[in-house]
Structures are given as structure tokens and as C-alpha cells.
C-alpha positions as a printed NumPy array, in Angstrom:
array([[-63.906,   6.332, -58.801],
       [-63.534,   9.543, -56.744],
       [-63.242,   7.441, -53.586],
       [-60.508,   5.354, -55.216],
       [-58.475,   8.445, -56.143],
       [-58.644,   9.944, -52.637],
       [-58.095,   6.612, -50.866],
       [-55.035,   5.625, -52.866],
       [-53.49 ,   9.085, -52.59 ],
       [-53.674,   8.736, -48.789],
       [-52.175,   5.241, -49.013],
       [-49.279,   6.686, -51.001],
       [-48.613,   9.247, -48.299],
       [-48.627,   6.476, -45.674],
       [-45.796,   4.754, -47.569],
       [-43.505,   7.616, -46.573],
       [-43.043,   5.953, -43.221],
       [-41.688,   2.761, -44.804],
       [-39.166,   4.743, -46.816],
       [-38.071,   6.725, -43.779],
       [-37.654,   3.608, -41.634],
       [-35.829,   1.625, -44.348],
       [-33.353,   4.483, -44.682],
       [-32.975,   5.03 , -40.935],
       [-33.086,   1.535, -39.382],
       [-29.692,   0.211, -40.613],
       [-28.018,   3.398, -39.361],
       [-29.443,   2.599, -35.914],
       [-28.002,  -0.915, -36.034],
       [-31.406,  -2.529, -36.691],
       [-31.503,  -5.638, -38.888],
       [-34.041,  -4.846, -41.61 ],
       [-35.045,  -8.475, -42.186],
       [-35.865,  -9.047, -38.508],
       [-37.751,  -5.75 , -38.317],
       [-39.838,  -6.737, -41.332],
       [-40.515, -10.165, -39.841],
       [-41.784,  -8.765, -36.541],
       [-43.811,  -6.009, -38.211],
       [-45.401,  -8.424, -40.681],
       [-46.06 , -11.125, -38.07 ],
       [-47.806,  -8.544, -35.896],
       [-49.872,  -7.4  , -38.889],
       [-50.859, -10.993, -39.603],
       [-51.888, -11.779, -36.022],
       [-53.888,  -8.565, -35.593],
       [-55.621,  -9.032, -38.956],
       [-56.477, -12.679, -38.273],
       [-57.852, -11.695, -34.867],
       [-60.049,  -9.047, -36.469],
       [-60.959, -11.335, -39.378],
       [-62.316, -14.04 , -37.075],
       [-65.15 , -11.657, -36.193],
       [-66.15 , -11.608, -39.866],
       [-67.723, -14.323, -41.963],
       [-65.213, -16.092, -44.192],
       [-65.991, -16.06 , -47.952],
       [-67.836, -19.168, -49.076],
       [-65.959, -19.382, -52.381],
       [-62.763, -21.138, -51.352],
       [-61.4  , -21.113, -54.923],
       [-61.521, -17.309, -55.106],
       [-60.149, -16.961, -51.589],
       [-57.317, -19.322, -52.452],
       [-56.423, -17.326, -55.568],
       [-56.374, -14.076, -53.588],
       [-54.271, -15.732, -50.891],
       [-51.67 , -16.96 , -53.387],
       [-51.374, -13.543, -55.035],
       [-50.993, -11.608, -51.78 ],
       [-48.83 , -14.181, -50.014],
       [-46.417, -14.112, -52.955],
       [-46.643, -10.316, -52.979],
       [-45.577, -10.228, -49.339],
       [-42.534, -12.429, -49.956],
       [-41.408, -10.315, -52.914],
       [-42.109,  -7.087, -51.006],
       [-39.852,  -8.262, -48.185],
       [-36.98 ,  -8.714, -50.646],
       [-37.72 ,  -5.312, -52.194],
       [-37.47 ,  -3.505, -48.861],
       [-34.201,  -5.248, -47.951],
       [-32.651,  -4.289, -51.308],
       [-34.042,  -0.76 , -50.981],
       [-32.442,  -0.377, -47.548],
       [-29.066,  -1.425, -48.988],
       [-29.337,   1.139, -51.776],
       [-30.262,   3.89 , -49.319],
       [-27.09 ,   3.299, -47.321],
       [-25.019,   4.051, -50.416],
       [-26.711,   6.872, -52.282],
       [-29.244,   9.74 , -52.249],
       [-32.387,   8.504, -50.498],
       [-34.841,  10.725, -52.365],
       [-33.582,   9.739, -55.815],
       [-33.399,   6.056, -54.881],
       [-36.908,   6.05 , -53.422],
       [-38.355,   7.823, -56.467],
       [-36.762,   5.501, -59.015],
       [-37.598,   2.395, -57.015],
       [-41.257,   3.299, -56.663],
       [-41.387,   3.904, -60.414],
       [-41.583,   0.117, -60.672],
       [-45.349,   0.664, -60.931],
       [-44.847,   0.894, -64.71 ],
       [-44.738,  -2.912, -64.641],
       [-48.301,  -3.348, -63.227],
       [-49.324,  -0.556, -65.629],
       [-48.117,  -2.709, -68.514],
       [-49.836,  -5.728, -66.972],
       [-53.134,  -3.854, -66.807],
       [-52.867,  -2.629, -70.394],
       [-51.469,  -5.72 , -72.115],
       [-53.235,  -8.475, -70.166],
       [-56.419,  -6.929, -68.769],
       [-56.943,  -4.37 , -71.56 ],
       [-57.322,  -1.301, -69.369],
       [-57.376,   2.034, -71.17 ],
       [-53.983,   3.34 , -72.335],
       [-54.038,   6.764, -73.95 ],
       [-51.148,   8.48 , -75.66 ],
       [-50.602,  10.547, -72.507],
       [-50.127,   7.409, -70.423],
       [-47.658,   5.945, -72.887],
       [-45.694,   9.209, -72.844],
       [-45.599,   8.916, -69.04 ],
       [-44.295,   5.379, -69.347],
       [-41.507,   6.533, -71.679],
       [-40.663,   9.428, -69.349],
       [-40.077,   7.027, -66.46 ],
       [-37.987,   4.693, -68.604],
       [-35.846,   7.678, -69.643],
       [-35.326,   8.636, -65.993],
       [-34.058,   5.1  , -65.356],
       [-31.689,   5.28 , -68.313],
       [-30.24 ,   8.493, -66.887],
       [-29.491,   6.566, -63.697],
       [-26.468,   5.083, -65.438],
       [-24.982,   8.524, -66.041],
       [-25.474,   9.888, -62.52 ],
       [-22.215,  10.825, -60.835],
       [-21.649,  11.843, -57.232],
       [-18.9  ,  13.972, -55.731],
       [-19.672,  13.246, -52.084],
       [-18.109,   9.822, -51.569],
       [-21.272,   7.84 , -52.298],
       [-20.881,   4.31 , -53.64 ],
       [-21.798,   5.081, -57.252],
       [-21.841,   1.524, -58.598],
       [-23.525,   0.035, -55.524],
       [-26.474,   2.378, -55.159],
       [-27.268,   2.356, -58.875],
       [-27.229,  -1.449, -59.038],
       [-29.405,  -1.92 , -55.962],
       [-31.762,   0.849, -57.077],
       [-32.362,  -0.802, -60.446],
       [-32.796,  -4.196, -58.764],
       [-35.29 ,  -2.693, -56.306],
       [-37.15 ,  -1.124, -59.26 ],
       [-37.644,  -4.527, -60.91 ],
       [-38.659,  -6.246, -57.663],
       [-41.087,  -3.401, -56.876],
       [-42.806,  -3.885, -60.214],
       [-43.266,  -7.61 , -59.577],
       [-44.559,  -6.977, -56.045],
       [-47.039,  -4.328, -57.146],
       [-48.292,  -6.505, -59.998],
       [-49.053,  -9.302, -57.542],
       [-50.782,  -6.822, -55.214],
       [-52.935,  -5.527, -58.06 ],
       [-53.962,  -8.953, -59.383],
       [-56.841,  -9.59 , -56.918],
       [-58.676,  -6.535, -58.317],
       [-58.966,  -8.425, -61.617],
       [-60.118, -11.739, -60.092],
       [-63.902, -12.241, -60.407],
       [-65.705, -12.039, -57.038],
       [-62.44 , -11.201, -55.218],
       [-64.158,  -8.177, -53.668],
       [-66.045, -10.667, -51.484],
       [-62.782, -11.376, -49.653],
       [-62.522,  -8.914, -46.767],
       [-59.718,  -6.332, -46.87 ],
       [-58.791,  -7.499, -43.379],
       [-58.139, -11.019, -44.66 ],
       [-56.272,  -9.627, -47.658],
       [-54.036,  -7.745, -45.233],
       [-53.511, -10.964, -43.251],
       [-52.493, -12.866, -46.399],
       [-50.007, -10.153, -47.344],
       [-48.638,  -9.946, -43.796],
       [-48.025, -13.691, -43.699],
       [-46.081, -13.499, -46.959],
       [-44.085, -10.488, -45.781],
       [-43.116, -12.353, -42.603],
       [-42.238, -15.512, -44.528],
       [-39.988, -13.467, -46.783],
       [-37.298, -13.025, -44.124],
       [-36.517, -16.727, -43.476],
       [-36.936, -17.489, -47.191],
       [-34.432, -14.782, -48.163],
       [-32.014, -15.972, -45.457],
       [-32.274, -19.536, -46.749],
       [-31.648, -18.423, -50.329],
       [-28.567, -16.312, -49.569],
       [-27.004, -18.919, -47.27 ],
       [-27.443, -16.961, -44.026],
       [-30.23 , -19.087, -42.559],
       [-28.2  , -19.742, -39.412],
       [-28.351, -16.019, -38.579],
       [-32.152, -15.811, -38.661],
       [-32.912, -16.849, -35.074],
       [-29.987, -14.997, -33.422],
       [-30.853, -11.738, -35.222],
       [-34.556, -12.214, -34.515],
       [-33.838, -12.764, -30.819],
       [-31.738,  -9.602, -30.754],
       [-34.521,  -7.656, -32.496],
       [-37.184,  -8.884, -30.051],
       [-35.1  ,  -7.54 , -27.151],
       [-34.563,  -4.169, -28.844],
       [-36.804,  -1.311, -27.726],
       [-35.991,   0.631, -30.898],
       [-37.185,  -2.232, -33.104],
       [-40.57 ,  -2.297, -31.353],
       [-40.788,   1.485, -31.662],
       [-40.36 ,   1.188, -35.438],
       [-42.735,  -1.768, -35.525],
       [-45.511,   0.045, -33.647],
       [-45.08 ,   3.179, -35.743],
       [-45.456,   1.279, -39.013],
       [-48.377,  -0.793, -37.717],
       [-50.542,   2.211, -36.914],
       [-50.395,   3.602, -40.432],
       [-50.142,   0.327, -42.374],
       [-53.148,  -1.369, -40.845],
       [-55.369,   1.687, -41.251],
       [-54.297,   2.128, -44.886],
       [-54.672,  -1.555, -45.794],
       [-57.943,  -2.215, -43.968],
       [-59.831,   0.869, -45.047],
       [-58.171,   2.321, -48.143],
       [-55.776,   0.213, -50.241],
       [-57.803,  -2.737, -51.536],
       [-61.111,  -0.869, -51.562],
       [-59.468,   1.927, -53.531],
       [-57.971,  -0.464, -56.11 ],
       [-61.293,  -2.291, -56.452],
       [-63.058,   1.051, -57.003],
       [-60.707,   2.046, -59.818],
       [-60.741,  -1.424, -61.401],
       [-64.561,  -1.403, -61.416],
       [-64.466,   1.971, -63.214],
       [-62.065,   0.583, -65.83 ],
       [-59.168,   2.626, -64.467],
       [-57.231,  -0.048, -62.573],
       [-53.988,   0.849, -64.345],
       [-53.797,   4.231, -62.576],
       [-53.944,   2.772, -59.052],
       [-50.21 ,   2.692, -58.466],
       [-49.445,   5.955, -60.314],
       [-51.753,   7.719, -57.844],
       [-50.14 ,   6.167, -54.784],
       [-46.62 ,   6.578, -56.072],
       [-47.177,  10.196, -57.097],
       [-48.315,  11.195, -53.613],
       [-45.485,   9.187, -52.068],
       [-42.73 ,  10.591, -54.271],
       [-43.649,  14.19 , -53.662],
       [-43.827,  13.645, -49.905],
       [-40.552,  11.698, -49.677],
       [-38.633,  14.173, -51.806],
       [-39.735,  16.928, -49.434],
       [-38.518,  14.82 , -46.495],
       [-35.156,  14.134, -48.19 ],
       [-34.454,  17.786, -48.902],
       [-35.884,  19.387, -45.755],
       [-34.998,  16.764, -43.126],
       [-32.082,  14.763, -44.55 ],
       [-30.608,  17.92 , -46.142],
       [-29.785,  16.041, -49.333],
       [-28.572,  18.058, -52.303],
       [-29.387,  17.311, -55.916],
       [-27.144,  17.476, -58.959],
       [-28.608,  18.815, -62.203],
       [-28.844,  15.265, -63.595],
       [-30.562,  13.956, -60.458],
       [-33.079,  16.799, -60.655],
       [-33.758,  15.909, -64.284],
       [-34.286,  12.274, -63.288],
       [-36.758,  13.283, -60.582],
       [-38.655,  15.66 , -62.868],
       [-38.97 ,  13.004, -65.587],
       [-40.105,  10.482, -62.984],
       [-42.765,  12.813, -61.556],
       [-43.963,  13.834, -65.031],
       [-44.313,  10.169, -65.868],
       [-46.351,   9.533, -62.732],
       [-48.673,  12.444, -63.502],
       [-49.141,  11.326, -67.119],
       [-49.915,   7.744, -66.108],
       [-52.598,   8.952, -63.704],
       [-54.686,  10.396, -66.564]])
């Protein structure tokens, strides 16, 4: 269990890069969907290349179940990052990131209600604290020209989508014998879904005809490949060596429900520091209260 705590805390810190890029890329004229497609496709190809040097699991039924969970997770995660990027163009990045990542209360509920993981009074108080921080979102007002209605709507939408994505990511830890599926192949399954998410989203919103032109433009952009390489270095290391092994470790110890609180807690603290020190964002009293309630909820859910 100690390994799981350390591993997932490091994974949470690695997520900072995704938040930074999702907030920065649109300002640099980079299409987020195309960036995600190229990053995910690269992840998939590298992981498959590495996975071919390993023996494939003999149990095709288990492998298929893991594939479906993580492929779906990738598609949903793609949508989450696109919505998150939209919210970050309209409002305070630190607050938006914190509330969005609080979507882990949904896999927490899944673990407690479906898989009967331990839920103490402290954890339930943490759950209520996060819900209260979301309710306060509706009362937040800005005096700096931010799009109040837009960022709140997209933040809440990203919160819901995050919860669904994280639930799908956590499911393989509860599938019998799923640990036999290599973390490298799990990363490949997720990467394939994340890449597929871009054309699927474009088809659903009626902008399918823009997929290839924007992708071609992204492939020719040096900045896009800079972002892609930067995210690959940290993502692959975290997924191959820490993420799935860490979740399996906690699930085996009967503490699977705290997996995402650990990662989110480390991520929120790091990103809030980035928002204040680097982006020079200021916080209203209500925003500070929202952040404090969110962080208290994360800490409580980790017990």
C-alpha cells in the first residue's frame, strides 16, 4: 500500500503538465483536439512497440474487458480535456482545474457503492466538502472581465466528464486477473481511445470536415510537436511504471477508493502554486473558500 501512495502522488504531480498545456495551447493558436490526437497516437505506437517485446496475456476475455474500459476512458478523457481547455480560456485556471479534478468523487462513489470499499465518516465528510465547493461555483463573481457564465458551465461539464473518465480508468483494478495485463498494454489501450476521441468528437459536433485540415496544420507546427514531446516524456513514465501498478496496489489492500484522491490532491496543490506564482492569478474570498473546501475534501477522502 505504501508503494501505491507514493506512486499515485507522483502521477498526480505529472498531471500538472496536462493542465498547463491545456491552458496555454489555445493561446498559442494550437488546436487542442489535434494536439491530443498526435500525443495519443504517439503514446499508442510507442506502447505497442514496447508491448510487442512482452508476452501477451493468455486470457483474452480479461484482456478484452480491460481494453474496453481503457479505450472508452481515452475517448471520454479526450472530451474532458477539450472542455477543460475551453473553460480555462474564460476563467481562473487554478479554480477551474481544482473543481474539474474534483470529479474523482464519482469513482469514489463507484468504489463504495458498487465494489464495497471502505467508506468512513471522514471520507463522507470529504465528499460533502467537495460537493459544497461545487455549489459555491454558482455564486462566484468576477470583476476582471472573465466570462462568468461560460467558465462556470464548462467547468461543471468538465467535472462530470472527469468523473466518468476516472471511473473507467479505475475499473480494471476491480476486474479479476486484470493485473496480468501489462501496464504498457493498458497505456496503449488508453492511448488508442484518446486518439480516437478527436475524430469522434468532431463527428458528433458536426465539424468532421475540419479534422484533416487541422491535423495537417498541427503536424507541420513545431510548437505542437514541442508540446507533444513534453507530455510524452512524463505521461509514458507515469503510466508505465506508476499509475496502474499504484491503483492495483491500493485495490489489493482494500483502499482502491483513495487512488484518485491521492493523485488529485498532489495535482491540485501543485497547479494552484503554478496559477498564483506563474500566471499571477488573484483569488476572491469566495474562490479561496471553494479551493479550501475542495482541498479539505481531497484530504478527507484520502483517509
